[in-house]
Coordinates of C-alpha atoms and ligand atoms in Angstrom, one line a residue:
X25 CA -49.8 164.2 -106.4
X26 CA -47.6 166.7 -108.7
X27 CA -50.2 169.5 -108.4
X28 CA -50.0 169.5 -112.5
X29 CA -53.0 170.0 -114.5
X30 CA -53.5 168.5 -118.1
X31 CA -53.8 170.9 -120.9
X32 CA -54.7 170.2 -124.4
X33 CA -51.7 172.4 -126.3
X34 CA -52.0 171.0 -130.0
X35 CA -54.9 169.5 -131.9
X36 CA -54.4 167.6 -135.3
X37 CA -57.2 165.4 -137.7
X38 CA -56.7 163.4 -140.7
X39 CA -59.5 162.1 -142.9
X40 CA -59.0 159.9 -146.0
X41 CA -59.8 162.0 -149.3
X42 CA -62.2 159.2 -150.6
X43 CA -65.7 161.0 -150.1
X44 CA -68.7 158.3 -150.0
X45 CA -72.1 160.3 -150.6
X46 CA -75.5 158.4 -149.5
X47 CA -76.3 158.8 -153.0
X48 CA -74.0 156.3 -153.6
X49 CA -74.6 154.1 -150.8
X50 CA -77.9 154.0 -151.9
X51 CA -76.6 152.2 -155.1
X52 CA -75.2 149.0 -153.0
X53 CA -78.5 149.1 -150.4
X54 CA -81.8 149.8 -150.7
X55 CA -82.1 153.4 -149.1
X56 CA -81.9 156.7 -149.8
X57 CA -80.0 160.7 -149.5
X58 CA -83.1 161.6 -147.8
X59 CA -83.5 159.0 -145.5
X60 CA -80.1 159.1 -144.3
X61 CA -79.9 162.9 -143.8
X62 CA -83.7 163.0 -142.4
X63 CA -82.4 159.9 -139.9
X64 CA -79.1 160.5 -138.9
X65 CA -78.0 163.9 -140.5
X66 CA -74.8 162.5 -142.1
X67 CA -74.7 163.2 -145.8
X68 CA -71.4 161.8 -146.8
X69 CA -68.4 160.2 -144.9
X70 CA -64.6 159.1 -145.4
X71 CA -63.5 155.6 -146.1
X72 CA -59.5 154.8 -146.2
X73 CA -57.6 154.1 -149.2
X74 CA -56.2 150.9 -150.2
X75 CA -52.5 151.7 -148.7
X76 CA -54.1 153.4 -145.0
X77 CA -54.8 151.7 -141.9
X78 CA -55.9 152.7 -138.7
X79 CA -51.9 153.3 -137.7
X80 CA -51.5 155.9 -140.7
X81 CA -54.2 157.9 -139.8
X82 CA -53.4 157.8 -136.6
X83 CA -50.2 158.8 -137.2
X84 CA -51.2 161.8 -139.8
X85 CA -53.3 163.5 -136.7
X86 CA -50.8 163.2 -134.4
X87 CA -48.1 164.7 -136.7
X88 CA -50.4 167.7 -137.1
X89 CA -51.6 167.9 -133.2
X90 CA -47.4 167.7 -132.5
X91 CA -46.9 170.6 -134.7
X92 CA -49.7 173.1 -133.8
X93 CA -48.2 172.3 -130.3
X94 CA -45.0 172.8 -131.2
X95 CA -43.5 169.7 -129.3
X96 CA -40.8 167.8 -130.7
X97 CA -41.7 163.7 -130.8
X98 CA -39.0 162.8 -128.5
X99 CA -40.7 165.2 -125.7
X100 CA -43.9 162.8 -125.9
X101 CA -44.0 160.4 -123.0
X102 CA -47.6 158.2 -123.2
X103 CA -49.2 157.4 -126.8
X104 CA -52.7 156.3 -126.1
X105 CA -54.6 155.1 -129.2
X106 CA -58.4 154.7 -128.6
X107 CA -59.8 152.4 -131.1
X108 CA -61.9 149.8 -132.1
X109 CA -60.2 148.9 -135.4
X110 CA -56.8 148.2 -135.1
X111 CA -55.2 146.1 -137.8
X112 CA -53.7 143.5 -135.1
X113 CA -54.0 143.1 -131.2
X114 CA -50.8 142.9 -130.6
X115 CA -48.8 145.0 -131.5
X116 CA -51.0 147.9 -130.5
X117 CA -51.6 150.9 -133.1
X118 CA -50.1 153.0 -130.4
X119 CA -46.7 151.0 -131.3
X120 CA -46.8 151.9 -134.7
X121 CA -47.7 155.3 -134.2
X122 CA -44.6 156.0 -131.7
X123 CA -42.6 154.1 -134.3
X124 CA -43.6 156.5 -137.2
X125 CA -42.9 159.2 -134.8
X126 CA -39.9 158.6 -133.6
X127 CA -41.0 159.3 -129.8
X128 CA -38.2 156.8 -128.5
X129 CA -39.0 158.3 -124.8
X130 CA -43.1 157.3 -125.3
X131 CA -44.7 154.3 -123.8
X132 CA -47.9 153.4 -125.8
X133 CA -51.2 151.6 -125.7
X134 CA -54.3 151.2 -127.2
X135 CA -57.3 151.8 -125.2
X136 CA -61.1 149.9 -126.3
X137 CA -64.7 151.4 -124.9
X138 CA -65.5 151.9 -128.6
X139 CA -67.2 155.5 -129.1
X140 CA -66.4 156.5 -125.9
X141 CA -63.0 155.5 -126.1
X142 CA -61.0 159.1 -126.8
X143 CA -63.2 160.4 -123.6
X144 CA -61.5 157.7 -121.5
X145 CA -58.2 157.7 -123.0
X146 CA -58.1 162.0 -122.2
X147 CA -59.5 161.0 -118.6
X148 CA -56.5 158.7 -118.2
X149 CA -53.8 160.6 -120.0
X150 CA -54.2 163.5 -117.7
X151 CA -54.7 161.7 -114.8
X152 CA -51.1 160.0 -115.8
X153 CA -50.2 163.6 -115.5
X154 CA -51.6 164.9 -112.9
X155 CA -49.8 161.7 -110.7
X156 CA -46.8 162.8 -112.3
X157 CA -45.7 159.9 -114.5
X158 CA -46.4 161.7 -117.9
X159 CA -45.4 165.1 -119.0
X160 CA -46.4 165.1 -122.4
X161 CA -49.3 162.8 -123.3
X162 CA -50.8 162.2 -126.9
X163 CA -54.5 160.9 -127.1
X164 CA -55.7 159.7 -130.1
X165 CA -58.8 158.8 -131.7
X166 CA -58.4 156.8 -134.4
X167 CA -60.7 153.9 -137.0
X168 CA -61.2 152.2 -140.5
X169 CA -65.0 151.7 -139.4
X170 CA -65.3 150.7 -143.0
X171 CA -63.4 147.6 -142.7
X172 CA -65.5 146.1 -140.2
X173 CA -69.2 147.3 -141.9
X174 CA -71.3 144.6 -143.2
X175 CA -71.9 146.3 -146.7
X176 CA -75.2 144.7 -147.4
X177 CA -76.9 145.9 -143.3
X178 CA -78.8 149.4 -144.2
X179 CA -78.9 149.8 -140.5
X180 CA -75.4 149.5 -140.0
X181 CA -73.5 150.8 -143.4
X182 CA -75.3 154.1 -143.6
X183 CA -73.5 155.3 -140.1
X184 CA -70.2 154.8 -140.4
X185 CA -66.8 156.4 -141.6
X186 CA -62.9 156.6 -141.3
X187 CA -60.3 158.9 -139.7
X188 CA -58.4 160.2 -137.0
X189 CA -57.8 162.8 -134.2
X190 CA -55.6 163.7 -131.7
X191 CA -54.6 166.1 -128.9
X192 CA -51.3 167.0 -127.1
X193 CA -51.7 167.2 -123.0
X194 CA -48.9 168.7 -121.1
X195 CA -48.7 169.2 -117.3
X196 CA -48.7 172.5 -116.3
X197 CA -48.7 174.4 -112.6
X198 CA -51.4 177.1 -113.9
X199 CA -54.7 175.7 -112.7
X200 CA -57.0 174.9 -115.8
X201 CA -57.0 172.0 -118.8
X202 CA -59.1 168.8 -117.9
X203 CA -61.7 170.1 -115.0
X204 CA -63.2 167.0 -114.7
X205 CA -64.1 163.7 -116.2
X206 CA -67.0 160.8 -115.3
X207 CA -66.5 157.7 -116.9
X208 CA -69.6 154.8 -117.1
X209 CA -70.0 151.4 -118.1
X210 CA -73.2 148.6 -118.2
X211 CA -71.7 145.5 -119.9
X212 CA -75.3 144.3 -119.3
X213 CA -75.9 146.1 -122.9
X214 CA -72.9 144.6 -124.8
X215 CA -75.1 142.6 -127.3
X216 CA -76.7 145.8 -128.7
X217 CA -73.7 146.9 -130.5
X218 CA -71.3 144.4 -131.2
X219 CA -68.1 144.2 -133.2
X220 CA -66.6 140.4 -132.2
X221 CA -62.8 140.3 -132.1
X222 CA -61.0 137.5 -134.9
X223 CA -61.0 134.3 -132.8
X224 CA -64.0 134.8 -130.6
X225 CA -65.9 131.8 -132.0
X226 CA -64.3 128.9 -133.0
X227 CA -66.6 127.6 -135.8
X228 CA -67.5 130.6 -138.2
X229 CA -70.7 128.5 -139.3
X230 CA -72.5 129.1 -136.1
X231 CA -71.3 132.9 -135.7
X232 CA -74.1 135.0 -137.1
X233 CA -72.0 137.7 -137.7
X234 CA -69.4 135.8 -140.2
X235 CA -70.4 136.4 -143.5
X236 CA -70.5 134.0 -145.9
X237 CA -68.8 135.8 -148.5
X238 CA -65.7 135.1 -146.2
X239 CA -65.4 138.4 -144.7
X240 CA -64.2 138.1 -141.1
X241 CA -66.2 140.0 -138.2
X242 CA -68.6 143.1 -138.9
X243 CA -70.4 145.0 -136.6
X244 CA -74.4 144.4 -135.5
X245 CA -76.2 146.9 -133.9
X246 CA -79.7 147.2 -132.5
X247 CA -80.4 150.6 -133.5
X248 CA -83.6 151.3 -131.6
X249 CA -82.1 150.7 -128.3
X250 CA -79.0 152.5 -128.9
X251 CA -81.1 155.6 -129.8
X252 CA -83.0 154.8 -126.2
X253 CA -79.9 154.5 -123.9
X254 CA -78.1 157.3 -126.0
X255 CA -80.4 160.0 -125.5
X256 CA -80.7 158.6 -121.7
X257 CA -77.1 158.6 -120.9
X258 CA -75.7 161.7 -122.8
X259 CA -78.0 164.2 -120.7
X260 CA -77.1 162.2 -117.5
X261 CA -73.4 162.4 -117.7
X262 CA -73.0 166.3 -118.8
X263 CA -75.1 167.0 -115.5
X264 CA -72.8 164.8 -113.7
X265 CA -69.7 166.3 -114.8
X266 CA -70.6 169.8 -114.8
X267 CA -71.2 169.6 -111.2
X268 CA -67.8 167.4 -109.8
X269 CA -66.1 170.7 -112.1
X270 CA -69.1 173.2 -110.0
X271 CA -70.7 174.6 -113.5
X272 CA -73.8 175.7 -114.5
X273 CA -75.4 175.3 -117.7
X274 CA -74.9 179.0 -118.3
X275 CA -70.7 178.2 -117.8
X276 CA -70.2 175.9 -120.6
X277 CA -69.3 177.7 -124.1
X278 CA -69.7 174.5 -125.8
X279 CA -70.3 170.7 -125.8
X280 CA -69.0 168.8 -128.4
X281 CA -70.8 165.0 -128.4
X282 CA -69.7 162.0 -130.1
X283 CA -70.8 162.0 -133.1
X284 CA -73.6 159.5 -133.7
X285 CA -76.9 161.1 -135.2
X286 CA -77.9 165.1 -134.9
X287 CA -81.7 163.3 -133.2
X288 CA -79.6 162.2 -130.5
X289 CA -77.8 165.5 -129.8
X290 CA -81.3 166.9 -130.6
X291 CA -82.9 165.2 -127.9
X292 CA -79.9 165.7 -125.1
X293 CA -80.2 169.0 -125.8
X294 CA -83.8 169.3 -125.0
X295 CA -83.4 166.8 -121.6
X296 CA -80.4 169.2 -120.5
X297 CA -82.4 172.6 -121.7
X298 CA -80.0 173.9 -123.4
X299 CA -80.1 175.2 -126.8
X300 CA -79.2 172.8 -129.5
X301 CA -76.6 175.8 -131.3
X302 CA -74.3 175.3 -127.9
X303 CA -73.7 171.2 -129.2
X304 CA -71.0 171.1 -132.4
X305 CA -71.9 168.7 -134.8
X306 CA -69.9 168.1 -137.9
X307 CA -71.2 164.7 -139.1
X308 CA -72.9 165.9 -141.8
X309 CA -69.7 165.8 -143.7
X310 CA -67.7 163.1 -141.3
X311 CA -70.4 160.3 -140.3
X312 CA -70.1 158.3 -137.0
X313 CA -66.0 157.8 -136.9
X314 CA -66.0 156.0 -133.5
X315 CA -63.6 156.8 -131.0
X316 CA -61.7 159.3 -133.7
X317 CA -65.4 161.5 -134.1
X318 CA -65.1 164.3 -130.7
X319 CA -61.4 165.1 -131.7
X320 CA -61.7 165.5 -135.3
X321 CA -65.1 167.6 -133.8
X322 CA -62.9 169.7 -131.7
X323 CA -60.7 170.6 -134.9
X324 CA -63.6 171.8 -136.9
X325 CA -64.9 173.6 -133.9
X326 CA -61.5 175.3 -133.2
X327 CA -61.4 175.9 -137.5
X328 CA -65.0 177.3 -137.6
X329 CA -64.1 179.5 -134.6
X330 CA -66.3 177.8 -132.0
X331 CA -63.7 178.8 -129.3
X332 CA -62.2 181.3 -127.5
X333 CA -59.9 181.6 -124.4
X334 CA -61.2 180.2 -121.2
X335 CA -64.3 178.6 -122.4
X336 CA -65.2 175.9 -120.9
X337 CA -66.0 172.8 -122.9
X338 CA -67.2 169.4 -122.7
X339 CA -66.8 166.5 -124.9
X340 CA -69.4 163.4 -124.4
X341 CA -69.2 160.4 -125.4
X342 CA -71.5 157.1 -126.0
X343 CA -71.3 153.2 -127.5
X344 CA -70.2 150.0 -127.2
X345 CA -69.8 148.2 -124.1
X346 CA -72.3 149.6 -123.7
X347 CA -70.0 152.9 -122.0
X348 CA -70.5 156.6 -121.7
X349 CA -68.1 159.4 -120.6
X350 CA -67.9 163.0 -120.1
X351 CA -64.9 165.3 -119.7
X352 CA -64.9 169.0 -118.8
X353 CA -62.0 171.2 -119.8
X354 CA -61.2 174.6 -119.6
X355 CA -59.7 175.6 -123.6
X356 CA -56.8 178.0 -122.3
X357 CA -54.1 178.0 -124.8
X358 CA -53.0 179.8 -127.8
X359 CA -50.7 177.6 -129.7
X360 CA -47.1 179.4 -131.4
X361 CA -47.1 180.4 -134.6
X362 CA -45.6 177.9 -136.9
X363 CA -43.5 178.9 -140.5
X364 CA -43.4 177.2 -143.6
X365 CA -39.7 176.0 -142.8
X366 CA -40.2 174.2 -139.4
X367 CA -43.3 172.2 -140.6
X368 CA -41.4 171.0 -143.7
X369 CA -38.1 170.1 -141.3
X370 CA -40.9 168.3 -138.9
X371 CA -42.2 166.3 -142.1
X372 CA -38.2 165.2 -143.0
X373 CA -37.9 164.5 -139.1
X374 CA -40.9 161.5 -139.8
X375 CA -38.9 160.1 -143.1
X376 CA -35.3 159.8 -140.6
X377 CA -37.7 158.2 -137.8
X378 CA -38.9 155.1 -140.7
X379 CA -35.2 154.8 -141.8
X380 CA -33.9 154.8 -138.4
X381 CA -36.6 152.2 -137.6
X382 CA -35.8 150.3 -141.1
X383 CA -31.9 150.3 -139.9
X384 CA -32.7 148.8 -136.6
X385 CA -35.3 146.2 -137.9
X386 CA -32.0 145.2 -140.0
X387 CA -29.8 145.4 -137.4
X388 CA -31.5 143.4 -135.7
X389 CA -31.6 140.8 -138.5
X390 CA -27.9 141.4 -138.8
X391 CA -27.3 140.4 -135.3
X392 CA -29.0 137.4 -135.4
X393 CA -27.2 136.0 -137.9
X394 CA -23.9 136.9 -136.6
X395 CA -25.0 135.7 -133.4
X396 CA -25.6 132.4 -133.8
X397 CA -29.6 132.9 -133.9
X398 CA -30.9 132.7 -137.1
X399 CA -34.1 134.6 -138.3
X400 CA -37.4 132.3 -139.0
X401 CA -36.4 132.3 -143.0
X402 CA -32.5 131.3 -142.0
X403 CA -34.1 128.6 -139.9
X404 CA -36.3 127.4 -142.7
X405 CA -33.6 127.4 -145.1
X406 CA -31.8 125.0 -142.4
X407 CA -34.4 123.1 -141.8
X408 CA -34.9 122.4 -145.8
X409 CA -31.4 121.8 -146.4
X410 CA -30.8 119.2 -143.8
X411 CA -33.8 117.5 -144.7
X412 CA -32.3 117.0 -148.6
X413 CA -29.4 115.8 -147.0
X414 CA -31.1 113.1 -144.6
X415 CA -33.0 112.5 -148.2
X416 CA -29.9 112.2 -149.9
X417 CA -28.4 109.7 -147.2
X418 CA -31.4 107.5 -146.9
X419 CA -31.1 107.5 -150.6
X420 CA -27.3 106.3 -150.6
X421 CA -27.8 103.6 -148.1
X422 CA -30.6 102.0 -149.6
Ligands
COA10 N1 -82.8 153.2 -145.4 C1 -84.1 153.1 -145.5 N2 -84.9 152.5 -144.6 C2 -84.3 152.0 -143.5 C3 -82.9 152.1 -143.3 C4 -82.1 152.7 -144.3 N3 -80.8 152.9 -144.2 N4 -82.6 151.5 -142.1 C5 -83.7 151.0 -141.6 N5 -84.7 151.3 -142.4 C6 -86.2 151.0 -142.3 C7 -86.4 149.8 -141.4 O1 -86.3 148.6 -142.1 C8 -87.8 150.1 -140.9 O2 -88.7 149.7 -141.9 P1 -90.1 149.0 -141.5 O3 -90.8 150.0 -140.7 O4 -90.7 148.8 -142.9 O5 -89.7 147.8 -140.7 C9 -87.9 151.6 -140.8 O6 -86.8 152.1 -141.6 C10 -87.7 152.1 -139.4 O7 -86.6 151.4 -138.8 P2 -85.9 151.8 -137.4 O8 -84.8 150.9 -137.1 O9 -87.0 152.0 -136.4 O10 -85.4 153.2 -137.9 P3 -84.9 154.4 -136.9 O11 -85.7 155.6 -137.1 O12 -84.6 153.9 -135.5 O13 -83.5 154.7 -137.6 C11 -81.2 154.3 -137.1 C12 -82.5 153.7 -137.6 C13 -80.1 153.3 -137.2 C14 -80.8 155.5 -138.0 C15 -81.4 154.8 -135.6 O14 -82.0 153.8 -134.9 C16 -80.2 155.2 -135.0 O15 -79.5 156.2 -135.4 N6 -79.9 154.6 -133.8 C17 -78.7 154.9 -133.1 C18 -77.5 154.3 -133.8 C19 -76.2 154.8 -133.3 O16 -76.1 156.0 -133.1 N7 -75.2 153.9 -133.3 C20 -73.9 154.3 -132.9 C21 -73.8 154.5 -131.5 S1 -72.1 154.8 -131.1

């Protein structure tokens, strides 16, 4: 062990500007504002635009965690994106985030246990530091929940939104960042909330969950039950961590949950006997954003002032898998003051990162041609030309 400790140093969200209210949900299903709010509490949420993916927000939070920590992209060593919406397996969001960085020193990966996925990812970036083999870790929650809603499912489409979060870790020697984390899993649960992956059925007339207006996968969910092991689990797992980090009740400043629906915070609240102010919610204006929901909670918290120096904190969070997860950390740093000047040379720092990454995609192009190799088009070109010729030939002889 290094004897470092993980502390959050920057904090950065980005949510798409395209506001949908339940009002206007309630035009494509039949439900209502009032239901939703009296429900879930959520009274509007975010869906991404027509040219952002789950990589650009991403990308947006990181660039804003980077720059209230003050740490140049290169200085990153470990991107870890926790999501459940990535545009393609392989290559992982975490890929394209490091490549719109620039962080050419950063390995990356995403990381799927759904809601509770940017608990785990801050459990395992800082334990990557602690060991020693990261300095500087980004953790990133990130979705396009919208993309995978089954627009017609009241149960479903009312919950969900899109956006991103993210936090800097760095190792320190001063005692103090992440206290403590538990992290929980009962795969016995997994068909109560489900969100199938492109190929996992082979015939998408017998998968339920493929639509037959051709749209690919969308999540099902059985609400009741999710409500039940929810309000079970969330109480559980802040008792358990705030005794591995020897806290009481009394200790912790604030908790901020995963985001899901204010009567499940509600009810935690009452199980752990604590009062309901100490839990931040913001999903009144966010929805349920997955994995991204804590850290874009944690920026509004820090925003509306919700902490100070040395409080202790822990984030909680629930879903899929079914999992669960708690972290404690201690909130112990003041971030540098940043001027006008230095963010606007950070922004031109992302634009030469894209056309150094351009240049090398056509370099490597380049090479391949001069090499000998040719690209998949070259070798379709090829492959066209020589069959004219045999054409040609066959034509001749005959
Ligand atoms: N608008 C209006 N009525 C709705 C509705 C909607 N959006 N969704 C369901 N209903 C109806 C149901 O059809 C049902 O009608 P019925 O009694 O005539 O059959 C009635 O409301 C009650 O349904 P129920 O499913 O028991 O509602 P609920 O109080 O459990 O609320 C959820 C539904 C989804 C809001 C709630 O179960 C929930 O929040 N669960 C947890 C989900 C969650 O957090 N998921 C993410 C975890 S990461």
């Amino acid at each position: 062990m290094s004897n470092q400790y993980a502390h959050i140093i920057g904090w950065g969200k980005y949510l798409p500007p395209r506001v949908v209210t339940n009002e206007e949900i309630s035009r494509i299903v039949d439900t209502s504002d009032e239901w939703i709010m009296a429900r879930t509490g959520i009274r509007e949420r975010r869906i991404a635009g027509p040219g952002e993916t789950t990589a650009t927000l991403a990308f947006e939070a990181a660039a804003r965690a980077l720059e209230v920590a003050d740490v140049h992209p290169s200085e990153v060593d470990l991107i870890i994106v926790a999501t459940s919406t990535p545009e393609t397996i392989f290559p992982a969001t975490a890929s394209l985030v490091q490549d719109y960085l620039g962080s050419r020193n950063a390995g990356a990966f995403d990381l799927s246990a759904a809601c509770s996925g940017f608990v785990y990812a801050l459990s395992m970036a800082s334990n990557a530091i602690s060991a020693g083999s990261s300095q500087v870790a980004l953790v990133i929650g990130a979705e396009t929940m919208s993309r995978v809603l089954d627009w017609q499912d009241r149960g479903t489409c009312i919950l969900f939104g899109d956006g991103a979060g993210a936090v800097v870790l760095k190792g320190s020697s001063v005692p103090g960042g992440l206290l403590a984390s538990s992290l929980r899993s009962d795969g016995s649960g997994a068909d109560l909330l489900r969100l199938p992956a492109v190929y996992s059925s082979p015939v998408p007339g017998l998968d339920p969950t493929f639509s037959a207006n051709g749209h690919p996968r969308t999540i099902t969910m059985n609400g009741r039950q999710i409500f039940r092991f929810a309000t079970q689990v969330v109480s559980d797992i802040v008792e358990e961590v705030m005794e591995k980090a020897d806290l009481t009740p009394d200790d912790v400043a604030l908790i901020i949950p995963h985001q899901a629906n204010a009567r499940i915070v509600e009810a935690a609240a009452k199980k752990l006997k604590m009062p309901v102010e100490r839990f931040f919610l913001n999903l009144e204006h966010a929805g349920n954003t997955s994995a991204a929901s804590i850290p874009i909670a944690l920026c509004d918290a820090v925003e509306a002032g919700r902490l100070a120096p040395n409080d202790n904190v822990i984030f909680v969070g629930f879903g899929g898998g079914l999992t669960w997860a708690a972290s404690v950390l201690k909130w112990d740093v003041t971030p540098p003051p940043v001027s006008l000047s230095q963010r606007q040379w950070r922004r031109m720092r992302y634009v030469i990162a894209r056309t150094r990454s351009r240049l090398r995609q056509t370099g490597r192009s380049v090479s391949s041609m001069v090499s000998g190799s040719p690209t998949p088009e070259a070798r379709m070109r090829d492959a066209e030309r020589n069959e004219k010729k045999s054409r040609s030939k066959k034509k001749r002889k005959a």
